[in-house]
C-alpha cells in the first residue's frame, strides 16, 4: 500500500489555484484536469454544464460510488463601466467585499484578452478622503482600477472590456517550507488535487476498486448546483470532498481531516459518517468531527435535487475560508489517507 505523495499533491494544488476559474468560466481549468487524467489513460467525459466525470470500473458494477470535489471558485463579473473608467463588480459566490480589498485581479474579455487591475475602495487615498477607514466596503464603494491609461467608459470599451466580463482574484499562492500552504481558492482546489492524486495512485498501482467509482469534478458548487447531476442510478454512496470550516467553536483544524456531521442542510447520513470515523480510527488517521453552520455541499445539493443516496462530506481544514485561506500539508495528508482507505472499503449496510 502506497499513499499518494503529499508534496506532489501540493504541486498539483499550486497549479490548480493558478488557473482562474470563477463559477461560470471554468473551461480552462477543466481542460487542465482533463489532460492530467488523459496522461494517466483515465477516460473522462464532460457533462453539459461543463463538469468532468472520470469513472473507474470496480469489482461490483451493480453498486456504485461517487466522489466529488469542485474546481469553480469565488470571483466577480463586470457589472458596470463607470464614467471614470473604473469598473463596478458583481460578486460570484458567497463572500464579503472586505476580503478582496486591495487584491490584484484579472479581467478576461469575451474575446479572451486579459487585462490586470486592482480592487480598491473608491475612497482609498488617505490624502484625499478623510473617511477612508469608515466608509462601507460594498458594491458602490469598491471598484477595479485597470492597469491601462483609461479615464472614460469609452476608453475602457475600446480595450474590449464590457459588462459581463469575468474577473478573477490573484491567488497569491505560497508554499512554505514548514508545510503551510497559503492561497485563495484552496476551497476546493485542495480537494481536487487530493482526488487527482488518488486517481493517479489507483491507475499506476493498478488497484482494483471494490465498486465502480465515479469522480465528479464539479464546476458550479459555489453557486449551489455543481454536483447534483450525472449520478448513476446504481450510485449508493456519494462523498463530497470539500473544505472543513474553521472558526470560534469549530473543532476543525489545519492538520486533520474534518468529517462533517451536519451543515446548514441538516445532518449527513449517520451510518456513512460512522463508517468514515471507523476507517480513520482503524488506520490511525487524524480526524475531527464538526458542524459547519453556514455551509452546503455538492452532496447536500444532490440530496436536495431528489437523488436517493447515502451522502457524506469530508475535507481538509481551511482557515479563513472564502477569504485569505490557509491549510497545512498534514491536513492534505490525513484527508488523502482517509479517502484512500474509503475507496477500498465495504459500503454502508
Ligand atoms: Zn467549497
PDB file of C-alpha atoms in Angstrom, residues 16-324:
ATOM      1  CA  UNK A  16      -4.833  24.412  -9.960  1.00  0.00           C
ATOM      2  CA  UNK A  17      -5.139  27.605  -7.912  1.00  0.00           C
ATOM      3  CA  UNK A  18      -3.058  29.433 -10.502  1.00  0.00           C
ATOM      4  CA  UNK A  19      -5.677  28.863 -13.225  1.00  0.00           C
ATOM      5  CA  UNK A  20      -8.518  31.398 -12.897  1.00  0.00           C
ATOM      6  CA  UNK A  21     -11.886  29.613 -12.681  1.00  0.00           C
ATOM      7  CA  UNK A  22     -14.737  31.614 -11.179  1.00  0.00           C
ATOM      8  CA  UNK A  23     -18.068  29.732 -11.365  1.00  0.00           C
ATOM      9  CA  UNK A  24     -19.401  30.270 -14.869  1.00  0.00           C
ATOM     10  CA  UNK A  25     -15.965  30.339 -16.521  1.00  0.00           C
ATOM     11  CA  UNK A  26     -14.252  27.051 -15.760  1.00  0.00           C
ATOM     12  CA  UNK A  27     -13.364  25.682 -19.182  1.00  0.00           C
ATOM     13  CA  UNK A  28      -9.615  26.264 -18.858  1.00  0.00           C
ATOM     14  CA  UNK A  29      -9.242  24.525 -15.505  1.00  0.00           C
ATOM     15  CA  UNK A  30     -11.484  21.629 -16.581  1.00  0.00           C
ATOM     16  CA  UNK A  31      -9.284  21.193 -19.669  1.00  0.00           C
ATOM     17  CA  UNK A  32      -6.231  21.088 -17.403  1.00  0.00           C
ATOM     18  CA  UNK A  33      -7.839  18.333 -15.296  1.00  0.00           C
ATOM     19  CA  UNK A  34      -8.908  16.503 -18.441  1.00  0.00           C
ATOM     20  CA  UNK A  35      -5.293  16.476 -19.697  1.00  0.00           C
ATOM     21  CA  UNK A  36      -3.983  15.371 -16.301  1.00  0.00           C
ATOM     22  CA  UNK A  37      -6.302  12.355 -16.391  1.00  0.00           C
ATOM     23  CA  UNK A  38      -5.691  11.649 -20.088  1.00  0.00           C
ATOM     24  CA  UNK A  39      -1.963  11.321 -19.302  1.00  0.00           C
ATOM     25  CA  UNK A  40      -2.918   8.537 -16.881  1.00  0.00           C
ATOM     26  CA  UNK A  41      -5.099   6.890 -19.530  1.00  0.00           C
ATOM     27  CA  UNK A  42      -8.151   7.534 -17.385  1.00  0.00           C
ATOM     28  CA  UNK A  43     -11.191   8.152 -19.537  1.00  0.00           C
ATOM     29  CA  UNK A  44     -13.334  11.164 -18.779  1.00  0.00           C
ATOM     30  CA  UNK A  45     -16.453  12.768 -20.120  1.00  0.00           C
ATOM     31  CA  UNK A  46     -17.830  16.255 -19.764  1.00  0.00           C
ATOM     32  CA  UNK A  47     -21.392  16.949 -18.754  1.00  0.00           C
ATOM     33  CA  UNK A  48     -23.341  19.711 -20.488  1.00  0.00           C
ATOM     34  CA  UNK A  49     -22.798  22.220 -17.725  1.00  0.00           C
ATOM     35  CA  UNK A  50     -19.045  21.814 -18.088  1.00  0.00           C
ATOM     36  CA  UNK A  51     -18.033  19.488 -15.262  1.00  0.00           C
ATOM     37  CA  UNK A  52     -15.884  16.397 -15.725  1.00  0.00           C
ATOM     38  CA  UNK A  53     -16.552  12.775 -14.792  1.00  0.00           C
ATOM     39  CA  UNK A  54     -13.936  10.036 -14.553  1.00  0.00           C
ATOM     40  CA  UNK A  55     -15.200   6.512 -13.994  1.00  0.00           C
ATOM     41  CA  UNK A  56     -13.046   3.657 -12.743  1.00  0.00           C
ATOM     42  CA  UNK A  57     -14.750   0.278 -13.146  1.00  0.00           C
ATOM     43  CA  UNK A  58     -14.751  -1.855  -9.971  1.00  0.00           C
ATOM     44  CA  UNK A  59     -15.376  -5.464  -8.978  1.00  0.00           C
ATOM     45  CA  UNK A  60     -19.026  -4.745  -8.201  1.00  0.00           C
ATOM     46  CA  UNK A  61     -20.718  -2.885 -11.022  1.00  0.00           C
ATOM     47  CA  UNK A  62     -24.254  -3.060  -9.572  1.00  0.00           C
ATOM     48  CA  UNK A  63     -23.479  -0.667  -6.753  1.00  0.00           C
ATOM     49  CA  UNK A  64     -21.563   2.498  -7.481  1.00  0.00           C
ATOM     50  CA  UNK A  65     -19.786   5.166  -5.530  1.00  0.00           C
ATOM     51  CA  UNK A  66     -19.362   8.798  -6.421  1.00  0.00           C
ATOM     52  CA  UNK A  67     -16.820  11.251  -5.052  1.00  0.00           C
ATOM     53  CA  UNK A  68     -16.846  14.887  -5.934  1.00  0.00           C
ATOM     54  CA  UNK A  69     -14.718  17.999  -5.479  1.00  0.00           C
ATOM     55  CA  UNK A  70     -15.222  21.346  -7.171  1.00  0.00           C
ATOM     56  CA  UNK A  71     -12.846  23.425  -9.307  1.00  0.00           C
ATOM     57  CA  UNK A  72     -15.009  26.521  -9.537  1.00  0.00           C
ATOM     58  CA  UNK A  73     -14.113  29.375  -7.222  1.00  0.00           C
ATOM     59  CA  UNK A  74     -15.376  32.694  -5.981  1.00  0.00           C
ATOM     60  CA  UNK A  75     -14.931  35.562  -8.389  1.00  0.00           C
ATOM     61  CA  UNK A  76     -16.744  38.513  -9.911  1.00  0.00           C
ATOM     62  CA  UNK A  77     -18.194  39.832 -13.109  1.00  0.00           C
ATOM     63  CA  UNK A  78     -18.116  43.357 -14.550  1.00  0.00           C
ATOM     64  CA  UNK A  79     -21.449  44.958 -13.660  1.00  0.00           C
ATOM     65  CA  UNK A  80     -20.890  48.470 -14.891  1.00  0.00           C
ATOM     66  CA  UNK A  81     -18.224  50.582 -16.546  1.00  0.00           C
ATOM     67  CA  UNK A  82     -18.150  53.827 -14.582  1.00  0.00           C
ATOM     68  CA  UNK A  83     -17.797  57.201 -16.343  1.00  0.00           C
ATOM     69  CA  UNK A  84     -14.396  57.444 -14.587  1.00  0.00           C
ATOM     70  CA  UNK A  85     -13.108  54.344 -16.385  1.00  0.00           C
ATOM     71  CA  UNK A  86     -13.265  52.234 -13.233  1.00  0.00           C
ATOM     72  CA  UNK A  87     -15.292  49.010 -13.082  1.00  0.00           C
ATOM     73  CA  UNK A  88     -18.131  48.164 -10.749  1.00  0.00           C
ATOM     74  CA  UNK A  89     -18.340  44.482  -9.786  1.00  0.00           C
ATOM     75  CA  UNK A  90     -20.991  41.921  -9.089  1.00  0.00           C
ATOM     76  CA  UNK A  91     -19.781  39.061  -6.893  1.00  0.00           C
ATOM     77  CA  UNK A  92     -19.931  35.364  -7.793  1.00  0.00           C
ATOM     78  CA  UNK A  93     -20.410  33.156  -4.721  1.00  0.00           C
ATOM     79  CA  UNK A  94     -20.742  33.975  -1.036  1.00  0.00           C
ATOM     80  CA  UNK A  95     -18.147  36.367   0.398  1.00  0.00           C
ATOM     81  CA  UNK A  96     -17.674  39.935   1.566  1.00  0.00           C
ATOM     82  CA  UNK A  97     -16.082  42.855  -0.235  1.00  0.00           C
ATOM     83  CA  UNK A  98     -13.562  43.376   2.575  1.00  0.00           C
ATOM     84  CA  UNK A  99     -11.949  40.033   1.679  1.00  0.00           C
ATOM     85  CA  UNK A 100     -10.941  41.345  -1.753  1.00  0.00           C
ATOM     86  CA  UNK A 101      -9.992  44.900  -0.843  1.00  0.00           C
ATOM     87  CA  UNK A 102      -6.580  45.662  -2.312  1.00  0.00           C
ATOM     88  CA  UNK A 103      -6.470  42.412  -4.281  1.00  0.00           C
ATOM     89  CA  UNK A 104      -4.857  42.232  -7.680  1.00  0.00           C
ATOM     90  CA  UNK A 105      -7.243  40.869 -10.255  1.00  0.00           C
ATOM     91  CA  UNK A 106      -7.516  39.836 -13.846  1.00  0.00           C
ATOM     92  CA  UNK A 107     -10.273  40.787 -16.286  1.00  0.00           C
ATOM     93  CA  UNK A 108     -10.982  38.401 -19.161  1.00  0.00           C
ATOM     94  CA  UNK A 109     -12.832  39.878 -22.127  1.00  0.00           C
ATOM     95  CA  UNK A 110     -15.256  37.781 -24.172  1.00  0.00           C
ATOM     96  CA  UNK A 111     -12.633  37.541 -26.916  1.00  0.00           C
ATOM     97  CA  UNK A 112     -10.138  36.115 -24.423  1.00  0.00           C
ATOM     98  CA  UNK A 113      -7.949  39.193 -23.888  1.00  0.00           C
ATOM     99  CA  UNK A 114      -6.585  39.562 -20.366  1.00  0.00           C
ATOM    100  CA  UNK A 115      -6.148  42.850 -18.503  1.00  0.00           C
ATOM    101  CA  UNK A 116      -4.941  43.273 -14.958  1.00  0.00           C
ATOM    102  CA  UNK A 117      -6.154  45.591 -12.227  1.00  0.00           C
ATOM    103  CA  UNK A 118      -6.583  46.185  -8.513  1.00  0.00           C
ATOM    104  CA  UNK A 119      -9.780  46.043  -6.464  1.00  0.00           C
ATOM    105  CA  UNK A 120      -9.931  49.199  -4.373  1.00  0.00           C
ATOM    106  CA  UNK A 121     -12.200  51.337  -2.272  1.00  0.00           C
ATOM    107  CA  UNK A 122     -13.107  54.392  -4.318  1.00  0.00           C
ATOM    108  CA  UNK A 123     -12.046  56.448  -1.272  1.00  0.00           C
ATOM    109  CA  UNK A 124      -8.665  54.778  -0.807  1.00  0.00           C
ATOM    110  CA  UNK A 125      -6.227  57.660  -0.721  1.00  0.00           C
ATOM    111  CA  UNK A 126      -5.923  58.978   2.848  1.00  0.00           C
ATOM    112  CA  UNK A 127      -4.504  62.212   1.457  1.00  0.00           C
ATOM    113  CA  UNK A 128      -7.792  62.955  -0.263  1.00  0.00           C
ATOM    114  CA  UNK A 129     -10.574  61.156   1.626  1.00  0.00           C
ATOM    115  CA  UNK A 130     -10.969  61.718   5.344  1.00  0.00           C
ATOM    116  CA  UNK A 131     -13.499  58.942   5.911  1.00  0.00           C
ATOM    117  CA  UNK A 132     -11.467  56.286   4.065  1.00  0.00           C
ATOM    118  CA  UNK A 133     -11.401  53.933   7.068  1.00  0.00           C
ATOM    119  CA  UNK A 134     -15.075  54.215   7.971  1.00  0.00           C
ATOM    120  CA  UNK A 135     -16.662  54.031   4.517  1.00  0.00           C
ATOM    121  CA  UNK A 136     -18.571  50.822   3.919  1.00  0.00           C
ATOM    122  CA  UNK A 137     -16.970  48.085   1.835  1.00  0.00           C
ATOM    123  CA  UNK A 138     -19.785  47.460  -0.629  1.00  0.00           C
ATOM    124  CA  UNK A 139     -20.643  47.339  -4.317  1.00  0.00           C
ATOM    125  CA  UNK A 140     -20.971  51.113  -4.591  1.00  0.00           C
ATOM    126  CA  UNK A 141     -17.672  51.950  -2.940  1.00  0.00           C
ATOM    127  CA  UNK A 142     -15.458  49.195  -4.342  1.00  0.00           C
ATOM    128  CA  UNK A 143     -14.148  49.367  -7.882  1.00  0.00           C
ATOM    129  CA  UNK A 144     -11.499  47.959 -10.192  1.00  0.00           C
ATOM    130  CA  UNK A 145      -8.631  50.186 -11.275  1.00  0.00           C
ATOM    131  CA  UNK A 146      -7.487  48.839 -14.635  1.00  0.00           C
ATOM    132  CA  UNK A 147      -3.743  48.909 -15.377  1.00  0.00           C
ATOM    133  CA  UNK A 148      -4.230  50.889 -18.602  1.00  0.00           C
ATOM    134  CA  UNK A 149      -4.397  54.583 -19.487  1.00  0.00           C
ATOM    135  CA  UNK A 150      -8.186  54.849 -19.290  1.00  0.00           C
ATOM    136  CA  UNK A 151     -10.189  57.723 -17.816  1.00  0.00           C
ATOM    137  CA  UNK A 152     -13.576  57.327 -19.503  1.00  0.00           C
ATOM    138  CA  UNK A 153     -16.025  54.493 -20.098  1.00  0.00           C
ATOM    139  CA  UNK A 154     -15.420  54.776 -23.842  1.00  0.00           C
ATOM    140  CA  UNK A 155     -11.684  54.232 -23.450  1.00  0.00           C
ATOM    141  CA  UNK A 156     -12.406  51.099 -21.399  1.00  0.00           C
ATOM    142  CA  UNK A 157     -14.785  49.801 -24.081  1.00  0.00           C
ATOM    143  CA  UNK A 158     -12.103  50.426 -26.712  1.00  0.00           C
ATOM    144  CA  UNK A 159      -9.910  47.921 -24.874  1.00  0.00           C
ATOM    145  CA  UNK A 160     -12.684  45.379 -25.396  1.00  0.00           C
ATOM    146  CA  UNK A 161     -13.859  45.309 -21.780  1.00  0.00           C
ATOM    147  CA  UNK A 162     -17.641  45.039 -21.432  1.00  0.00           C
ATOM    148  CA  UNK A 163     -20.355  44.293 -18.881  1.00  0.00           C
ATOM    149  CA  UNK A 164     -20.313  40.537 -18.232  1.00  0.00           C
ATOM    150  CA  UNK A 165     -16.551  40.037 -18.411  1.00  0.00           C
ATOM    151  CA  UNK A 166     -15.239  37.675 -15.762  1.00  0.00           C
ATOM    152  CA  UNK A 167     -12.935  38.953 -13.026  1.00  0.00           C
ATOM    153  CA  UNK A 168     -10.714  36.611 -11.028  1.00  0.00           C
ATOM    154  CA  UNK A 169      -8.586  37.295  -7.979  1.00  0.00           C
ATOM    155  CA  UNK A 170      -4.845  36.785  -7.647  1.00  0.00           C
ATOM    156  CA  UNK A 171      -4.483  33.585  -5.581  1.00  0.00           C
ATOM    157  CA  UNK A 172      -1.104  34.720  -4.164  1.00  0.00           C
ATOM    158  CA  UNK A 173      -0.172  31.103  -3.569  1.00  0.00           C
ATOM    159  CA  UNK A 174       2.749  30.427  -1.252  1.00  0.00           C
ATOM    160  CA  UNK A 175       4.035  27.036  -0.166  1.00  0.00           C
ATOM    161  CA  UNK A 176       6.147  27.394   2.962  1.00  0.00           C
ATOM    162  CA  UNK A 177       8.961  25.034   3.970  1.00  0.00           C
ATOM    163  CA  UNK A 178       7.189  24.262   7.262  1.00  0.00           C
ATOM    164  CA  UNK A 179       4.197  22.714   5.498  1.00  0.00           C
ATOM    165  CA  UNK A 180       1.727  25.579   5.305  1.00  0.00           C
ATOM    166  CA  UNK A 181       0.081  26.451   2.041  1.00  0.00           C
ATOM    167  CA  UNK A 182      -1.481  29.911   1.743  1.00  0.00           C
ATOM    168  CA  UNK A 183      -3.667  30.714  -1.207  1.00  0.00           C
ATOM    169  CA  UNK A 184      -7.090  31.769  -2.313  1.00  0.00           C
ATOM    170  CA  UNK A 185      -9.296  29.004  -3.656  1.00  0.00           C
ATOM    171  CA  UNK A 186      -7.910  26.166  -1.516  1.00  0.00           C
ATOM    172  CA  UNK A 187     -11.689  25.751  -1.340  1.00  0.00           C
ATOM    173  CA  UNK A 188     -11.945  23.441  -3.144  1.00  0.00           C
ATOM    174  CA  UNK A 189      -8.855  23.011  -5.282  1.00  0.00           C
ATOM    175  CA  UNK A 190      -7.040  21.398  -2.345  1.00  0.00           C
ATOM    176  CA  UNK A 191      -9.610  18.590  -2.538  1.00  0.00           C
ATOM    177  CA  UNK A 192      -9.451  18.404  -6.345  1.00  0.00           C
ATOM    178  CA  UNK A 193      -5.674  17.951  -6.035  1.00  0.00           C
ATOM    179  CA  UNK A 194      -6.220  15.185  -3.480  1.00  0.00           C
ATOM    180  CA  UNK A 195      -8.708  13.332  -5.716  1.00  0.00           C
ATOM    181  CA  UNK A 196      -6.477  13.641  -8.790  1.00  0.00           C
ATOM    182  CA  UNK A 197      -3.514  12.206  -6.903  1.00  0.00           C
ATOM    183  CA  UNK A 198      -5.651   9.319  -5.635  1.00  0.00           C
ATOM    184  CA  UNK A 199      -6.870   8.539  -9.148  1.00  0.00           C
ATOM    185  CA  UNK A 200      -3.218   8.589 -10.229  1.00  0.00           C
ATOM    186  CA  UNK A 201      -2.260   6.130  -7.478  1.00  0.00           C
ATOM    187  CA  UNK A 202      -5.135   3.769  -8.354  1.00  0.00           C
ATOM    188  CA  UNK A 203      -4.175   3.926 -12.029  1.00  0.00           C
ATOM    189  CA  UNK A 204      -0.404   3.458 -11.612  1.00  0.00           C
ATOM    190  CA  UNK A 205      -0.653   0.698  -8.982  1.00  0.00           C
ATOM    191  CA  UNK A 206      -3.475  -0.935 -10.966  1.00  0.00           C
ATOM    192  CA  UNK A 207      -5.557  -1.193  -7.802  1.00  0.00           C
ATOM    193  CA  UNK A 208      -8.883  -2.967  -8.259  1.00  0.00           C
ATOM    194  CA  UNK A 209     -11.621  -0.975  -6.526  1.00  0.00           C
ATOM    195  CA  UNK A 210     -14.429  -2.948  -4.839  1.00  0.00           C
ATOM    196  CA  UNK A 211     -17.123  -0.859  -6.578  1.00  0.00           C
ATOM    197  CA  UNK A 212     -17.342   1.094  -9.795  1.00  0.00           C
ATOM    198  CA  UNK A 213     -16.353   4.577  -8.684  1.00  0.00           C
ATOM    199  CA  UNK A 214     -17.143   7.888 -10.331  1.00  0.00           C
ATOM    200  CA  UNK A 215     -15.120  11.026  -9.690  1.00  0.00           C
ATOM    201  CA  UNK A 216     -17.042  14.170 -10.498  1.00  0.00           C
ATOM    202  CA  UNK A 217     -15.001  17.347 -10.814  1.00  0.00           C
ATOM    203  CA  UNK A 218     -17.850  19.764 -10.438  1.00  0.00           C
ATOM    204  CA  UNK A 219     -17.809  23.333 -11.715  1.00  0.00           C
ATOM    205  CA  UNK A 220     -20.827  25.054 -10.135  1.00  0.00           C
ATOM    206  CA  UNK A 221     -20.542  24.357  -6.417  1.00  0.00           C
ATOM    207  CA  UNK A 222     -20.077  27.933  -5.239  1.00  0.00           C
ATOM    208  CA  UNK A 223     -23.416  28.823  -6.808  1.00  0.00           C
ATOM    209  CA  UNK A 224     -25.206  25.796  -5.425  1.00  0.00           C
ATOM    210  CA  UNK A 225     -25.727  23.202  -8.134  1.00  0.00           C
ATOM    211  CA  UNK A 226     -22.362  21.678  -9.021  1.00  0.00           C
ATOM    212  CA  UNK A 227     -22.724  18.047  -8.025  1.00  0.00           C
ATOM    213  CA  UNK A 228     -26.452  17.433  -8.300  1.00  0.00           C
ATOM    214  CA  UNK A 229     -26.440  15.681 -11.693  1.00  0.00           C
ATOM    215  CA  UNK A 230     -24.819  12.796 -13.592  1.00  0.00           C
ATOM    216  CA  UNK A 231     -25.357  10.486 -10.625  1.00  0.00           C
ATOM    217  CA  UNK A 232     -25.927   6.970 -11.972  1.00  0.00           C
ATOM    218  CA  UNK A 233     -28.997   5.065 -10.721  1.00  0.00           C
ATOM    219  CA  UNK A 234     -26.546   2.488  -9.289  1.00  0.00           C
ATOM    220  CA  UNK A 235     -24.891   5.107  -7.067  1.00  0.00           C
ATOM    221  CA  UNK A 236     -25.364   4.248  -3.391  1.00  0.00           C
ATOM    222  CA  UNK A 237     -22.713   6.349  -1.661  1.00  0.00           C
ATOM    223  CA  UNK A 238     -21.936   9.930  -2.580  1.00  0.00           C
ATOM    224  CA  UNK A 239     -18.999  11.592  -0.860  1.00  0.00           C
ATOM    225  CA  UNK A 240     -18.350  15.289  -1.280  1.00  0.00           C
ATOM    226  CA  UNK A 241     -14.736  16.231  -0.622  1.00  0.00           C
ATOM    227  CA  UNK A 242     -14.778  19.880   0.302  1.00  0.00           C
ATOM    228  CA  UNK A 243     -13.085  22.098   2.853  1.00  0.00           C
ATOM    229  CA  UNK A 244     -13.721  21.934   6.578  1.00  0.00           C
ATOM    230  CA  UNK A 245     -14.694  25.304   8.064  1.00  0.00           C
ATOM    231  CA  UNK A 246     -12.678  26.781  10.931  1.00  0.00           C
ATOM    232  CA  UNK A 247     -13.530  29.472  13.468  1.00  0.00           C
ATOM    233  CA  UNK A 248     -14.773  30.070  17.033  1.00  0.00           C
ATOM    234  CA  UNK A 249     -16.257  26.907  18.475  1.00  0.00           C
ATOM    235  CA  UNK A 250     -15.229  24.771  15.498  1.00  0.00           C
ATOM    236  CA  UNK A 251     -13.196  21.614  16.067  1.00  0.00           C
ATOM    237  CA  UNK A 252     -11.794  21.555  12.518  1.00  0.00           C
ATOM    238  CA  UNK A 253      -8.110  22.487  12.240  1.00  0.00           C
ATOM    239  CA  UNK A 254      -5.451  22.755   9.524  1.00  0.00           C
ATOM    240  CA  UNK A 255      -3.828  19.429  10.439  1.00  0.00           C
ATOM    241  CA  UNK A 256      -6.544  16.758  10.409  1.00  0.00           C
ATOM    242  CA  UNK A 257      -9.346  15.648   8.103  1.00  0.00           C
ATOM    243  CA  UNK A 258     -12.678  17.187   9.004  1.00  0.00           C
ATOM    244  CA  UNK A 259     -15.681  14.849   8.935  1.00  0.00           C
ATOM    245  CA  UNK A 260     -18.887  16.844   8.712  1.00  0.00           C
ATOM    246  CA  UNK A 261     -21.798  15.638  10.838  1.00  0.00           C
ATOM    247  CA  UNK A 262     -24.170  18.464   9.917  1.00  0.00           C
ATOM    248  CA  UNK A 263     -24.243  21.684   7.957  1.00  0.00           C
ATOM    249  CA  UNK A 264     -26.967  24.194   7.050  1.00  0.00           C
ATOM    250  CA  UNK A 265     -28.720  21.434   5.053  1.00  0.00           C
ATOM    251  CA  UNK A 266     -29.028  19.141   8.097  1.00  0.00           C
ATOM    252  CA  UNK A 267     -27.201  16.008   9.276  1.00  0.00           C
ATOM    253  CA  UNK A 268     -25.244  13.875   6.822  1.00  0.00           C
ATOM    254  CA  UNK A 269     -26.015  10.140   6.594  1.00  0.00           C
ATOM    255  CA  UNK A 270     -25.378   8.724  10.064  1.00  0.00           C
ATOM    256  CA  UNK A 271     -24.162   5.218   9.177  1.00  0.00           C
ATOM    257  CA  UNK A 272     -21.917   6.590   6.426  1.00  0.00           C
ATOM    258  CA  UNK A 273     -20.374   9.106   8.803  1.00  0.00           C
ATOM    259  CA  UNK A 274     -19.762   6.399  11.399  1.00  0.00           C
ATOM    260  CA  UNK A 275     -18.061   4.248   8.749  1.00  0.00           C
ATOM    261  CA  UNK A 276     -15.731   7.122   7.873  1.00  0.00           C
ATOM    262  CA  UNK A 277     -14.865   7.620  11.553  1.00  0.00           C
ATOM    263  CA  UNK A 278     -14.199   3.882  11.923  1.00  0.00           C
ATOM    264  CA  UNK A 279     -11.873   3.984   8.912  1.00  0.00           C
ATOM    265  CA  UNK A 280      -9.998   6.937  10.406  1.00  0.00           C
ATOM    266  CA  UNK A 281      -9.609   5.175  13.763  1.00  0.00           C
ATOM    267  CA  UNK A 282      -8.514   1.831  12.301  1.00  0.00           C
ATOM    268  CA  UNK A 283      -5.889   3.466  10.126  1.00  0.00           C
ATOM    269  CA  UNK A 284      -4.688   5.992  12.728  1.00  0.00           C
ATOM    270  CA  UNK A 285      -5.728   8.994  10.689  1.00  0.00           C
ATOM    271  CA  UNK A 286      -6.075  12.337  12.492  1.00  0.00           C
ATOM    272  CA  UNK A 287      -9.695  13.485  12.155  1.00  0.00           C
ATOM    273  CA  UNK A 288     -12.189  15.901  13.690  1.00  0.00           C
ATOM    274  CA  UNK A 289     -15.980  15.722  13.725  1.00  0.00           C
ATOM    275  CA  UNK A 290     -17.605  19.075  13.122  1.00  0.00           C
ATOM    276  CA  UNK A 291     -20.696  21.114  12.267  1.00  0.00           C
ATOM    277  CA  UNK A 292     -20.493  23.891   9.676  1.00  0.00           C
ATOM    278  CA  UNK A 293     -23.238  26.433  10.444  1.00  0.00           C
ATOM    279  CA  UNK A 294     -23.420  28.352   7.146  1.00  0.00           C
ATOM    280  CA  UNK A 295     -22.463  25.743   4.589  1.00  0.00           C
ATOM    281  CA  UNK A 296     -23.925  23.497   1.953  1.00  0.00           C
ATOM    282  CA  UNK A 297     -22.052  20.990  -0.219  1.00  0.00           C
ATOM    283  CA  UNK A 298     -22.400  19.210  -3.521  1.00  0.00           C
ATOM    284  CA  UNK A 299     -23.647  16.222  -1.505  1.00  0.00           C
ATOM    285  CA  UNK A 300     -26.491  18.196   0.052  1.00  0.00           C
ATOM    286  CA  UNK A 301     -27.234  19.691  -3.406  1.00  0.00           C
ATOM    287  CA  UNK A 302     -27.521  16.127  -4.760  1.00  0.00           C
ATOM    288  CA  UNK A 303     -29.917  15.129  -1.967  1.00  0.00           C
ATOM    289  CA  UNK A 304     -31.998  18.270  -2.461  1.00  0.00           C
ATOM    290  CA  UNK A 305     -32.347  17.603  -6.163  1.00  0.00           C
ATOM    291  CA  UNK A 306     -34.015  14.297  -5.374  1.00  0.00           C
ATOM    292  CA  UNK A 307     -31.310  11.617  -5.519  1.00  0.00           C
ATOM    293  CA  UNK A 308     -31.842   8.655  -3.200  1.00  0.00           C
ATOM    294  CA  UNK A 309     -28.279   8.308  -1.967  1.00  0.00           C
ATOM    295  CA  UNK A 310     -26.212   7.914   1.170  1.00  0.00           C
ATOM    296  CA  UNK A 311     -24.383  11.221   1.472  1.00  0.00           C
ATOM    297  CA  UNK A 312     -21.248  12.351   3.278  1.00  0.00           C
ATOM    298  CA  UNK A 313     -18.846  15.274   3.471  1.00  0.00           C
ATOM    299  CA  UNK A 314     -15.191  15.338   4.454  1.00  0.00           C
ATOM    300  CA  UNK A 315     -12.243  17.570   3.628  1.00  0.00           C
ATOM    301  CA  UNK A 316      -9.096  19.365   4.710  1.00  0.00           C
ATOM    302  CA  UNK A 317      -9.486  22.132   7.285  1.00  0.00           C
ATOM    303  CA  UNK A 318      -9.174  25.585   5.745  1.00  0.00           C
ATOM    304  CA  UNK A 319      -8.593  28.693   7.849  1.00  0.00           C
ATOM    305  CA  UNK A 320     -10.351  31.979   6.920  1.00  0.00           C
ATOM    306  CA  UNK A 321     -12.439  30.329   4.219  1.00  0.00           C
ATOM    307  CA  UNK A 322     -13.675  32.379   1.268  1.00  0.00           C
ATOM    308  CA  UNK A 323     -11.013  34.930   2.109  1.00  0.00           C
ATOM    309  CA  UNK A 324      -7.319  34.568   2.989  1.00  0.00           C
TER     310      UNK A 324
END
